[in-house]
Coordinates of C-alpha atoms in Angstrom, one line a residue:
Chain A
M76 CA 38.3 79.5 -30.1
P77 CA 38.9 76.4 -27.3
M78 CA 35.7 76.5 -25.1
N79 CA 32.5 75.5 -27.6
P80 CA 30.4 78.2 -26.2
E81 CA 27.4 75.6 -26.7
L82 CA 26.0 73.1 -24.8
L83 CA 25.4 69.8 -26.4
A84 CA 22.8 68.0 -25.0
N85 CA 21.0 66.2 -28.2
P86 CA 22.9 62.1 -27.6
K87 CA 21.9 61.6 -31.2
A88 CA 23.1 65.0 -33.2
E89 CA 25.5 64.2 -36.0
R90 CA 29.1 65.0 -34.3
V91 CA 27.9 62.8 -30.8
R92 CA 27.4 59.8 -33.3
H93 CA 31.1 60.3 -34.5
V94 CA 33.2 60.1 -31.9
A95 CA 31.0 57.4 -30.3
E96 CA 31.7 55.4 -33.9
L97 CA 35.3 55.5 -33.3
A98 CA 34.8 52.5 -31.2
N99 CA 35.1 50.7 -34.7
A100 CA 38.0 50.2 -36.3
K101 CA 36.6 51.0 -39.6
A102 CA 35.4 54.1 -38.3
R103 CA 38.8 54.8 -36.7
R104 CA 40.9 54.0 -40.2
R105 CA 38.1 56.4 -42.1
A106 CA 38.6 59.4 -40.1
G107 CA 42.2 59.3 -38.7
R108 CA 41.1 59.4 -34.9
F109 CA 40.7 57.3 -32.1
L110 CA 38.8 57.9 -28.8
V111 CA 40.6 58.3 -25.2
E112 CA 38.2 57.5 -22.2
G113 CA 38.2 58.1 -18.4
P114 CA 40.0 61.1 -16.9
Q115 CA 43.5 58.8 -16.3
S116 CA 43.8 58.7 -19.9
V117 CA 42.0 61.6 -21.3
R118 CA 44.8 63.4 -18.5
E119 CA 47.6 62.0 -19.6
A120 CA 46.9 62.7 -23.5
V121 CA 46.4 66.6 -23.0
A122 CA 49.5 66.6 -20.5
C123 CA 51.7 64.9 -22.7
C124 CA 50.4 65.2 -26.4
P125 CA 48.2 68.1 -26.3
D126 CA 49.0 68.6 -30.3
A127 CA 47.2 65.2 -30.9
V128 CA 44.5 66.0 -29.3
R129 CA 41.5 67.5 -31.2
D130 CA 38.2 68.2 -29.5
L131 CA 37.7 67.5 -25.3
Y132 CA 34.3 66.3 -24.5
V133 CA 33.4 66.4 -20.5
Q134 CA 30.3 66.5 -18.6
A135 CA 28.8 70.5 -17.9
D136 CA 28.5 70.6 -14.6
D137 CA 32.0 71.1 -13.8
A138 CA 33.1 73.8 -15.7
A139 CA 30.3 75.7 -14.6
N140 CA 31.2 74.5 -11.0
A141 CA 35.0 74.3 -11.0
A142 CA 35.0 77.4 -8.3
E143 CA 32.4 75.4 -6.3
L144 CA 34.1 72.1 -6.6
A145 CA 37.4 73.2 -5.6
N146 CA 36.6 72.4 -1.9
G147 CA 37.1 68.9 -2.7
A148 CA 33.7 67.6 -2.2
H149 CA 33.7 66.8 -5.9
T150 CA 36.9 64.3 -6.4
A151 CA 35.7 63.0 -9.7
A152 CA 34.8 66.2 -10.9
L153 CA 37.4 68.3 -9.7
T154 CA 39.9 65.7 -11.2
R155 CA 37.9 66.8 -14.9
S156 CA 37.9 70.5 -14.2
R157 CA 41.9 70.1 -13.5
I158 CA 41.9 68.5 -16.9
V159 CA 39.6 71.0 -18.8
E160 CA 42.1 74.2 -17.6
T161 CA 45.3 72.1 -18.9
A162 CA 43.4 71.5 -21.9
L163 CA 42.1 75.0 -22.5
G164 CA 45.5 76.1 -21.7
A165 CA 47.1 74.2 -24.8
G166 CA 44.7 75.1 -27.0
V167 CA 42.5 72.1 -26.8
Y168 CA 39.0 72.2 -28.1
V169 CA 36.7 71.9 -25.0
H170 CA 32.7 70.6 -25.5
Q171 CA 30.7 70.5 -22.4
A172 CA 28.3 68.0 -23.2
T173 CA 25.3 66.8 -20.7
P174 CA 25.6 63.3 -18.9
E175 CA 23.7 61.7 -21.5
V176 CA 26.0 62.9 -24.3
L177 CA 28.8 61.3 -22.8
S178 CA 27.1 58.5 -22.2
R179 CA 26.2 58.0 -25.8
I180 CA 30.1 58.7 -26.2
S181 CA 31.3 56.0 -24.4
S182 CA 30.2 54.2 -21.3
N183 CA 33.8 54.2 -19.6
A184 CA 34.2 57.7 -20.2
Q185 CA 33.1 58.5 -16.0
G186 CA 32.6 62.0 -17.7
I187 CA 35.6 62.9 -19.6
A188 CA 36.4 61.8 -23.1
A189 CA 39.0 62.8 -26.1
V190 CA 39.6 62.3 -29.5
V191 CA 42.5 62.0 -31.0
D192 CA 44.8 62.2 -34.1
V193 CA 46.1 58.7 -34.9
E194 CA 49.0 60.6 -37.5
E195 CA 49.8 63.2 -35.0
L196 CA 50.5 61.1 -32.2
S197 CA 51.6 57.7 -34.4
A198 CA 55.5 57.4 -33.8
N199 CA 58.3 55.9 -36.7
G200 CA 61.3 54.6 -35.9
D201 CA 62.9 58.1 -35.5
A202 CA 61.1 58.9 -32.2
V203 CA 63.4 56.4 -30.6
S204 CA 66.1 57.8 -28.5
W205 CA 69.7 55.2 -29.3
P206 CA 73.0 55.9 -27.1
D207 CA 74.6 56.7 -30.0
D208 CA 72.3 60.1 -30.7
I209 CA 72.8 61.0 -27.0
D210 CA 75.3 64.1 -27.6
D211 CA 75.9 64.0 -23.4
T212 CA 79.2 62.3 -22.9
D213 CA 79.5 63.7 -19.2
D214 CA 81.2 60.4 -17.3
V215 CA 79.8 61.6 -14.3
A216 CA 77.7 58.6 -12.5
D217 CA 74.5 59.7 -12.1
T218 CA 72.8 58.6 -8.9
D219 CA 69.1 59.6 -9.4
G220 CA 67.3 56.7 -11.1
T221 CA 64.1 58.0 -11.0
D222 CA 63.1 60.4 -13.7
G223 CA 63.5 58.0 -16.6
A224 CA 65.0 56.6 -19.9
D225 CA 67.3 59.8 -20.0
N226 CA 69.3 58.7 -17.1
M227 CA 69.9 55.1 -18.3
N228 CA 73.2 54.1 -20.3
A229 CA 71.3 51.2 -22.3
T230 CA 68.1 52.0 -24.5
M231 CA 65.5 48.9 -23.9
I232 CA 63.0 48.0 -26.5
A233 CA 59.7 45.9 -25.9
A234 CA 58.3 44.2 -28.8
F235 CA 55.5 41.9 -29.4
W236 CA 55.1 39.4 -31.9
Q237 CA 51.2 39.2 -33.5
V238 CA 49.8 40.2 -29.5
R239 CA 46.4 39.7 -30.0
D240 CA 44.7 40.1 -26.7
P241 CA 43.4 44.5 -26.2
G242 CA 44.1 43.9 -22.5
N243 CA 47.2 42.4 -22.9
A244 CA 48.3 44.9 -25.6
G245 CA 47.8 47.9 -22.8
T246 CA 48.9 46.4 -20.0
V247 CA 52.2 45.5 -21.8
I248 CA 52.6 49.2 -23.0
R249 CA 52.0 50.5 -19.5
S250 CA 54.8 47.6 -18.5
A251 CA 57.1 48.5 -20.6
D252 CA 56.7 52.4 -19.4
A253 CA 57.3 52.0 -16.1
A254 CA 60.1 49.5 -17.0
G255 CA 61.9 52.7 -18.9
C256 CA 61.3 51.3 -22.7
A257 CA 62.5 54.1 -24.9
A258 CA 59.6 52.2 -27.3
V259 CA 57.0 49.8 -27.9
V260 CA 57.1 47.7 -31.3
F261 CA 54.0 45.7 -32.2
V262 CA 55.7 43.5 -35.0
D263 CA 53.2 41.8 -37.7
D264 CA 49.7 41.5 -37.3
C265 CA 48.7 42.7 -34.2
V266 CA 45.9 43.9 -32.3
D267 CA 45.0 47.9 -33.6
V268 CA 46.7 50.2 -30.9
F269 CA 44.3 52.5 -30.8
N270 CA 41.1 49.9 -30.4
P271 CA 39.7 51.8 -27.0
K272 CA 40.0 48.4 -24.8
V273 CA 43.9 48.9 -25.5
V274 CA 43.9 52.8 -24.9
R275 CA 42.4 52.4 -21.1
S276 CA 44.7 49.3 -20.6
T277 CA 47.2 51.4 -20.7
A278 CA 46.6 54.0 -18.3
G279 CA 47.8 56.9 -20.0
S280 CA 51.1 55.2 -21.3
L281 CA 50.3 55.4 -24.5
F282 CA 51.0 58.7 -24.3
H283 CA 54.3 58.4 -22.9
V284 CA 56.3 56.4 -25.0
P285 CA 56.0 55.5 -28.8
V286 CA 54.1 52.7 -29.9
L287 CA 55.7 51.8 -33.3
S288 CA 54.3 49.0 -35.3
M289 CA 56.6 47.1 -38.2
G290 CA 56.4 43.7 -40.3
T291 CA 58.8 41.0 -39.1
E292 CA 62.1 41.8 -41.2
E293 CA 61.9 45.7 -41.1
F294 CA 61.8 44.9 -37.1
F295 CA 65.0 42.6 -37.5
A296 CA 66.6 45.4 -40.2
W297 CA 65.8 48.4 -38.0
T298 CA 67.4 46.8 -34.5
L299 CA 70.6 45.6 -36.7
S300 CA 71.0 49.0 -38.0
H301 CA 70.6 50.2 -34.6
D302 CA 73.8 47.8 -33.2
C303 CA 70.6 46.8 -31.2
P304 CA 70.7 42.8 -30.3
V305 CA 67.3 41.2 -30.1
I306 CA 66.4 38.9 -26.9
A307 CA 63.0 36.6 -27.6
A308 CA 61.5 35.6 -24.3
D309 CA 60.9 31.9 -25.1
V310 CA 60.3 28.8 -23.0
Y311 CA 61.4 26.5 -25.7
G312 CA 64.3 27.9 -27.9
T313 CA 65.4 25.8 -30.8
A314 CA 67.0 22.8 -31.7
E315 CA 70.1 24.5 -31.7
S316 CA 69.3 26.9 -29.1
R317 CA 68.1 26.4 -25.7
P318 CA 67.1 29.4 -24.3
Q319 CA 69.5 30.9 -21.2
S320 CA 67.8 31.4 -18.0
L321 CA 67.2 35.2 -17.5
P322 CA 69.1 35.3 -14.3
D323 CA 71.9 33.8 -16.0
F324 CA 71.9 36.4 -18.4
L325 CA 70.9 39.3 -15.9
R326 CA 74.2 37.7 -14.4
G327 CA 76.3 37.8 -18.1
G328 CA 78.1 40.4 -20.2
S329 CA 75.1 40.7 -22.6
R330 CA 73.0 42.4 -20.4
N331 CA 75.4 45.8 -20.3
A332 CA 74.5 45.9 -24.3
A333 CA 73.7 49.4 -25.3
A334 CA 70.7 48.9 -26.7
K335 CA 68.5 45.9 -26.3
A336 CA 65.4 45.1 -27.7
V337 CA 63.3 42.3 -25.6
L338 CA 60.6 40.7 -28.2
F339 CA 57.5 39.0 -26.8
G340 CA 55.4 36.1 -28.5
N341 CA 51.9 35.7 -29.5
E342 CA 49.8 35.1 -26.1
A343 CA 48.7 31.2 -27.2
R344 CA 51.7 29.6 -29.5
G345 CA 54.5 32.3 -28.6
L346 CA 57.2 32.8 -31.3
P347 CA 57.8 30.7 -34.0
E348 CA 61.4 28.8 -34.9
E349 CA 62.0 31.2 -37.8
I350 CA 61.8 34.4 -35.3
L351 CA 63.8 32.8 -33.1
V352 CA 66.5 31.6 -35.1
Q353 CA 67.3 35.5 -35.7
A354 CA 67.4 36.7 -32.8
Q355 CA 70.6 37.0 -31.3
H356 CA 69.9 35.7 -27.3
I357 CA 66.5 33.5 -26.0
V358 CA 65.9 33.7 -22.1
S359 CA 63.5 32.1 -20.4
I360 CA 61.6 32.8 -16.9
P361 CA 62.4 30.4 -14.7
I362 CA 59.7 28.5 -12.9
Y363 CA 60.6 27.7 -9.7
G364 CA 57.0 26.1 -8.3
K365 CA 54.6 23.8 -10.8
A366 CA 52.7 26.4 -12.7
E367 CA 53.0 25.9 -16.3
S368 CA 53.8 28.6 -17.3
L369 CA 53.6 32.4 -17.2
N370 CA 50.6 34.8 -19.6
L371 CA 52.1 37.1 -22.1
A372 CA 51.8 40.6 -20.0
T373 CA 53.2 38.7 -16.2
S374 CA 56.1 37.4 -18.3
A375 CA 56.5 40.5 -19.9
A376 CA 56.9 42.7 -16.8
V377 CA 59.1 40.3 -15.0
M378 CA 61.5 40.2 -18.3
L379 CA 61.6 43.7 -18.5
F380 CA 61.7 44.7 -15.3
S381 CA 64.3 42.4 -14.6
M382 CA 66.4 44.0 -17.3
A383 CA 65.4 47.4 -16.6
M384 CA 66.5 47.3 -12.6
S385 CA 69.5 45.2 -13.3
S386 CA 71.0 48.2 -15.6
H387 CA 70.2 50.7 -13.5
I388 CA 71.9 49.1 -10.6
G389 CA 74.8 48.1 -13.1
T390 CA 75.0 52.0 -13.7
M391 CA 75.1 53.3 -10.0
Chain B
M195 CA 31.9 2.5 -9.2
P196 CA 34.3 5.0 -10.4
M197 CA 32.5 5.4 -13.7
N198 CA 29.2 6.6 -13.4
P199 CA 27.2 3.9 -16.8
E200 CA 24.5 6.4 -17.2
L201 CA 24.7 8.6 -19.5
L202 CA 23.5 12.0 -18.9
A203 CA 21.7 13.9 -21.0
N204 CA 18.7 15.7 -19.6
P205 CA 20.5 19.6 -18.9
K206 CA 17.4 20.2 -16.5
A207 CA 18.3 17.5 -14.2
E208 CA 18.6 18.1 -10.7
R209 CA 22.2 17.0 -10.4
V210 CA 22.9 19.4 -13.4
R211 CA 21.3 22.2 -12.1
H212 CA 23.2 21.6 -8.4
V213 CA 26.3 21.7 -10.1
A214 CA 25.8 24.6 -12.1
E215 CA 25.0 26.8 -9.3
L216 CA 28.2 26.4 -8.0
A217 CA 29.0 29.7 -9.9
N218 CA 26.9 30.9 -7.2
A219 CA 28.8 32.4 -4.1
K220 CA 25.7 31.3 -1.3
A221 CA 25.6 27.6 -3.0
R222 CA 29.4 27.1 -2.8
R223 CA 28.9 27.6 0.7
R224 CA 26.0 25.4 1.3
A225 CA 27.4 22.7 -0.7
G226 CA 30.7 22.9 0.4
R227 CA 31.9 22.5 -2.8
F228 CA 33.5 24.8 -6.2
L229 CA 33.4 23.7 -9.5
V230 CA 36.4 23.4 -11.5
E231 CA 36.4 24.3 -15.3
G232 CA 38.3 23.4 -18.4
P233 CA 40.6 21.1 -19.2
Q234 CA 43.6 23.2 -17.8
S235 CA 42.3 23.2 -14.2
V236 CA 39.8 20.2 -13.9
R237 CA 43.8 18.3 -15.1
E238 CA 45.4 19.7 -12.0
A239 CA 43.1 19.1 -10.1
V240 CA 42.7 15.3 -10.8
A241 CA 46.8 15.3 -11.1
C242 CA 47.2 16.9 -7.7
C243 CA 44.8 16.7 -5.3
P244 CA 42.8 13.7 -6.5
D245 CA 41.2 13.0 -3.3
A246 CA 39.4 16.5 -3.0
V247 CA 38.3 15.6 -6.5
R248 CA 34.1 14.6 -5.8
D249 CA 32.9 14.4 -9.4
L250 CA 34.2 14.9 -13.1
Y251 CA 32.0 16.0 -16.1
V252 CA 33.1 15.0 -19.1
Q253 CA 31.7 15.3 -22.4
A254 CA 30.5 11.2 -23.6
D255 CA 31.9 11.1 -27.1
D256 CA 35.8 11.5 -25.9
A257 CA 35.3 8.3 -23.6
A258 CA 33.7 6.0 -26.2
N259 CA 36.4 7.2 -28.9
A260 CA 39.2 7.2 -26.9
A261 CA 40.9 4.8 -29.0
E262 CA 40.3 6.4 -32.5
L263 CA 41.2 9.8 -31.0
A264 CA 44.8 8.4 -29.8
N265 CA 45.4 9.2 -33.3
G266 CA 45.9 12.7 -31.6
A267 CA 43.6 13.8 -34.8
H268 CA 41.5 15.8 -31.8
T269 CA 43.8 17.6 -29.5
A270 CA 40.9 19.0 -27.2
A271 CA 39.2 15.5 -27.1
L272 CA 42.1 13.7 -26.5
T273 CA 43.3 15.8 -23.8
R274 CA 39.7 15.1 -21.9
S275 CA 40.6 11.8 -22.6
R276 CA 43.4 11.6 -20.7
I277 CA 42.2 13.3 -17.6
V278 CA 39.6 11.2 -17.8
E279 CA 42.0 7.7 -17.4
T280 CA 44.1 9.3 -14.9
A281 CA 40.8 10.7 -13.1
L282 CA 39.5 7.1 -13.2
G283 CA 43.0 5.5 -11.8
A284 CA 42.8 8.0 -8.8
G285 CA 39.8 6.6 -7.6
V286 CA 37.4 9.7 -8.9
Y287 CA 33.3 9.1 -9.9
V288 CA 33.2 10.0 -13.6
H289 CA 30.1 11.5 -15.5
Q290 CA 30.2 11.0 -19.2
A291 CA 27.5 14.0 -20.1
T292 CA 25.9 15.0 -23.5
P293 CA 27.7 18.6 -25.1
E294 CA 24.2 20.6 -23.9
V295 CA 24.7 19.2 -20.5
L296 CA 28.0 19.9 -20.3
S297 CA 27.6 23.4 -21.8
R298 CA 24.5 24.4 -19.1
I299 CA 27.1 23.4 -16.8
S300 CA 29.4 25.8 -17.6
S301 CA 29.7 28.1 -20.6
N302 CA 33.3 28.0 -20.0
A303 CA 33.4 24.1 -19.3
Q304 CA 35.1 23.2 -22.9
G305 CA 33.8 19.7 -22.6
I306 CA 35.0 19.0 -19.0
A307 CA 34.2 19.8 -15.6
A308 CA 35.0 19.2 -12.0
V309 CA 33.0 19.4 -8.4
V310 CA 35.9 19.9 -5.6
D311 CA 35.6 19.7 -2.5
V312 CA 36.2 22.6 -0.3
E313 CA 37.4 21.2 3.2
E314 CA 39.4 18.6 1.8
L315 CA 41.1 21.4 -0.8
S316 CA 41.6 24.3 2.2
A317 CA 44.6 24.1 3.8
N318 CA 45.2 25.7 6.6
G319 CA 49.0 27.1 8.1
D320 CA 49.7 24.0 9.0
A321 CA 50.4 23.3 5.2
V322 CA 53.0 25.5 4.8
S323 CA 57.0 24.3 5.5
W324 CA 59.1 26.7 7.1
P325 CA 62.8 26.4 7.2
D326 CA 62.3 25.0 10.5
D327 CA 60.6 22.0 9.4
I328 CA 63.1 21.1 6.9
D329 CA 64.8 18.0 8.4
D330 CA 67.1 17.9 5.5
T331 CA 70.4 19.4 6.9
D332 CA 72.4 18.4 4.1
D333 CA 75.0 20.9 3.2
V334 CA 75.9 20.1 -0.4
A335 CA 74.5 23.3 -2.8
D336 CA 72.3 22.3 -4.7
T337 CA 72.5 23.3 -8.5
D338 CA 68.9 22.2 -9.5
G339 CA 66.8 25.1 -9.2
T340 CA 63.9 23.1 -11.3
D341 CA 61.4 21.7 -8.9
G342 CA 60.7 23.9 -6.7
A343 CA 60.1 25.1 -3.0
D344 CA 62.0 21.7 -1.8
N345 CA 65.0 23.2 -3.3
M346 CA 64.9 26.8 -1.8
N347 CA 67.1 27.9 1.3
A348 CA 64.1 30.2 1.9
T349 CA 60.4 30.0 2.3
M350 CA 58.6 32.7 0.4
I351 CA 54.6 33.8 0.9
A352 CA 52.8 36.2 -1.2
A353 CA 49.8 37.6 1.1
F354 CA 47.8 39.9 -0.4
W355 CA 45.7 42.0 2.0
Q356 CA 41.6 42.7 0.8
V357 CA 42.2 41.8 -3.2
R358 CA 38.8 42.2 -4.1
D359 CA 38.8 41.9 -8.3
P360 CA 38.5 37.6 -9.4
G361 CA 41.0 37.9 -12.0
N362 CA 43.6 39.3 -10.0
A363 CA 43.2 37.1 -7.6
G364 CA 43.9 34.1 -10.0
T365 CA 46.5 35.7 -11.7
V366 CA 48.2 36.9 -8.6
I367 CA 47.7 32.5 -7.2
R368 CA 49.5 31.6 -10.6
S369 CA 52.6 34.0 -10.0
A370 CA 53.1 33.0 -6.5
D371 CA 52.9 29.4 -7.6
A372 CA 55.4 29.8 -11.0
A373 CA 57.6 32.0 -8.4
G374 CA 57.8 28.9 -5.9
C375 CA 55.9 30.7 -3.1
A376 CA 55.0 28.3 -0.1
A377 CA 51.9 29.4 0.3
V378 CA 49.4 32.4 -0.9
V379 CA 47.4 34.4 1.9
F380 CA 44.1 36.4 1.4
V381 CA 44.0 38.7 4.3
D382 CA 40.8 40.0 5.7
D383 CA 38.1 40.5 3.6
C384 CA 39.0 39.1 0.0
V385 CA 37.4 37.7 -2.8
D386 CA 36.1 34.2 -2.2
V387 CA 38.7 31.9 -3.7
F388 CA 36.1 29.3 -5.4
N389 CA 34.3 31.9 -7.3
P390 CA 35.1 30.1 -10.9
K391 CA 36.6 33.3 -12.2
V392 CA 39.3 32.9 -9.5
V393 CA 39.8 29.4 -10.1
R394 CA 40.2 29.9 -14.0
S395 CA 42.5 32.5 -13.3
T396 CA 45.0 30.5 -11.3
A397 CA 44.9 28.1 -14.6
G398 CA 45.4 24.9 -12.2
S399 CA 48.3 26.7 -9.3
L400 CA 45.5 26.5 -6.9
F401 CA 46.0 22.6 -6.8
H402 CA 49.5 23.2 -6.4
V403 CA 50.1 25.7 -4.0
P404 CA 48.3 25.7 -0.4
V405 CA 46.0 29.2 -0.4
L406 CA 45.2 30.4 3.4
S407 CA 42.9 32.8 4.6
M408 CA 43.1 34.7 7.5
G409 CA 42.4 38.1 9.7
T410 CA 45.1 40.6 9.7
E411 CA 46.3 39.8 13.2
E412 CA 46.2 36.3 12.9
F413 CA 48.4 37.0 9.7
F414 CA 50.6 39.1 11.6
A415 CA 51.0 37.0 14.8
W416 CA 51.3 33.6 12.4
T417 CA 54.4 35.3 10.3
L418 CA 55.7 36.7 13.5
S419 CA 55.5 32.8 15.4
H420 CA 58.4 31.6 12.3
D421 CA 60.3 34.6 12.3
C422 CA 58.9 35.4 9.1
P423 CA 59.6 38.9 8.5
V424 CA 56.5 40.8 6.2
I425 CA 57.8 42.8 3.7
A426 CA 55.0 45.0 2.5
A427 CA 54.6 46.7 -1.0
D428 CA 53.6 49.6 -1.1
V429 CA 54.3 52.9 -3.3
Y430 CA 54.3 55.5 -0.2
G431 CA 55.1 54.7 3.0
T432 CA 54.2 56.1 6.0
A433 CA 56.0 59.4 8.0
E434 CA 58.7 57.2 9.8
S435 CA 59.0 54.4 7.1
R436 CA 60.0 55.5 3.3
P437 CA 59.9 52.8 1.0
Q438 CA 63.3 51.0 0.1
S439 CA 63.6 50.4 -3.7
L440 CA 63.1 47.0 -5.2
P441 CA 66.9 46.7 -6.0
D442 CA 67.8 48.0 -2.8
F443 CA 66.3 45.7 -0.9
L444 CA 67.2 43.0 -3.1
R445 CA 71.2 43.6 -3.0
G446 CA 71.1 44.1 0.9
G447 CA 70.9 41.7 3.7
S448 CA 67.3 41.1 4.9
R449 CA 66.8 39.3 1.0
N450 CA 68.3 36.4 3.0
A451 CA 66.1 35.8 5.6
A452 CA 64.9 32.1 5.7
A453 CA 61.2 33.5 5.4
K454 CA 59.6 35.9 4.0
A455 CA 56.5 37.2 3.9
V456 CA 55.6 39.4 0.8
L457 CA 52.8 41.4 1.6
F458 CA 50.5 43.2 -0.9
G459 CA 47.6 45.9 -0.7
N460 CA 43.9 46.7 -2.7
E461 CA 43.8 46.6 -5.9
A462 CA 42.4 50.4 -5.3
R463 CA 43.9 51.4 -2.2
G464 CA 46.7 49.7 -1.2
L465 CA 47.8 49.3 2.1
P466 CA 47.2 51.5 4.9
E467 CA 49.0 52.7 7.4
E468 CA 47.6 50.7 10.3
I469 CA 48.9 47.4 8.3
L470 CA 52.2 49.6 7.1
V471 CA 53.4 50.1 10.6
Q472 CA 53.2 46.3 11.6
A473 CA 55.5 44.9 8.6
Q474 CA 58.7 45.0 9.3
H475 CA 60.5 46.3 5.6
I476 CA 58.2 48.4 3.0
V477 CA 59.6 48.0 -0.4
S478 CA 58.5 49.3 -4.0
I479 CA 59.0 48.8 -7.3
P480 CA 61.2 51.8 -9.2
I481 CA 59.1 53.1 -12.0
Y482 CA 61.6 54.1 -14.5
G483 CA 59.4 56.0 -17.1
K484 CA 56.5 58.3 -17.2
A485 CA 53.6 55.6 -15.8
E486 CA 52.6 56.3 -11.8
S487 CA 51.7 52.8 -11.0
L488 CA 51.7 49.2 -11.4
N489 CA 48.5 47.3 -11.5
L490 CA 48.4 44.1 -9.0
A491 CA 48.9 41.8 -11.0
T492 CA 52.1 43.4 -12.7
S493 CA 53.4 44.8 -9.2
A494 CA 53.2 41.0 -7.7
A495 CA 54.8 39.3 -10.8
V496 CA 58.0 41.4 -10.2
M497 CA 58.3 41.6 -6.6
L498 CA 57.7 37.7 -6.3
F499 CA 60.8 36.8 -9.5
S500 CA 62.7 39.6 -8.3
M501 CA 63.0 38.0 -4.8
A502 CA 62.6 34.1 -5.9
M503 CA 65.5 35.0 -8.8
S504 CA 67.6 36.5 -5.8
S505 CA 67.1 34.1 -3.7
H506 CA 67.8 31.4 -6.0
I507 CA 71.2 33.1 -7.2
G508 CA 71.9 33.4 -3.8
T509 CA 71.9 29.8 -2.9
M510 CA 74.0 28.7 -6.3

């Protein structure tokens, strides 16, 4: 029974309260579920991970007026009704609700929200495709670099140690997705990936790329077991190992490794020495002007895209 | 008389109210001044543009305890007392104030704030160094790429059309500074550069790089008069002119132009067709994963750094 025939009209109903509470870390842990707000994120959840979507809540008028709306007069409502259509097709349980109920669920819902199962979505290391897993031994050069990681010879992992700011965490997941990373790893004590602000900031990328959580030791053991060198992104390096400039790294042979993991540090403190000494490379972004540094989100975007573009050029 | 002997202790004093009001666009226009909050921004204002700094407000205990603080016990207070020292050396008028007064001036002051003259800081097109202005005809390759735009053969301008979000505006100024841009241009109707959130988000870069404001026609006339091609950063392009992929552009001859201006569009709407047709190139960042797009701040960082690194590699 994928479409609930009953209209949710009571903002104080127990179901509505339970959904709204998922903004809260404790409630998420207890329920094993998290909240996805707004059309872009909900659309990607429904399109990419329908099996993980437990319930979808949508403003009632949309489904009723879908035909009338198809004239394109109400873009936002039309977008929602299309998501509902996809969701119903995938067997997702859809609830129509009043605007008041949607507002109570989340002030960021823009008329649509979904509840997603953490376990169903949560990836473990097995979710990542490594170069040695790839059966395709076709040697013909593939000149179409547009449709994602399958076309890359190299597997790139984006890893973040102790990232704490939800907005940053979401933005770096989005950048890692866009740069074609095979996975994102949150290393050590990071912000909860299912925090609503993280989910919103990924703009749907949370449903495109596996996001793993690991301890520091586990991360280094995991990368080692896959012959995947770790490249620490760091401005200072250690006394023994000064950072290599990103353009020098990109011109060197190391960029051609079949797999690589780029590890970024905490927003304020970067990477500590005990982490840096375990990395195979330390690479810094050159500062050509007078700015002291770049923030985490900017550094990650520049570093990941430079490596991705360099790797794709290399394969052409 | 650079150090005001009188301690500002009344949060309701007229002077304090006038300073706090600079958070407000109307008050900034009336006063011709803007507010700079927090140690990092104030330090850069005092270090790079002391003539533009009208007044500096600092928590009183610092100056009094400077000697005692020099043991490094109180990092934040020590940082402030060093800024005060530089300011006094540069003839800036310094006011000591109680923590209550500083809090009234701004909740983001962290014990230090400055009032800066808009006209004194505001740059016009003449502030930009173009390749044909450079007297130095020394042909010896300069392998030290660390100290800024003077070492670049190419002049790069970062331009933003109708950027509206203050956080974005500040972040892109910071990225443009770090990438060694000779200037930032806000084209057409953009957010006020002197909005406190913009100023904070630049992390001091507002005092490193000239930030100009121009109308659209003026921008294209100005770049044309300097033989500076405009590269529009856009995902869609026009029916006649599809965007070139960034890696292709970087490998092509156009990247070697002595000057270039990279123009980014509005956060939500990008660049309209009537702007795109005036640009010499349209370039897009390739998306290797499933993300739909990158946000403005991320796009600008990736594009500007890719061009800067490519240009620096080219000159080595």
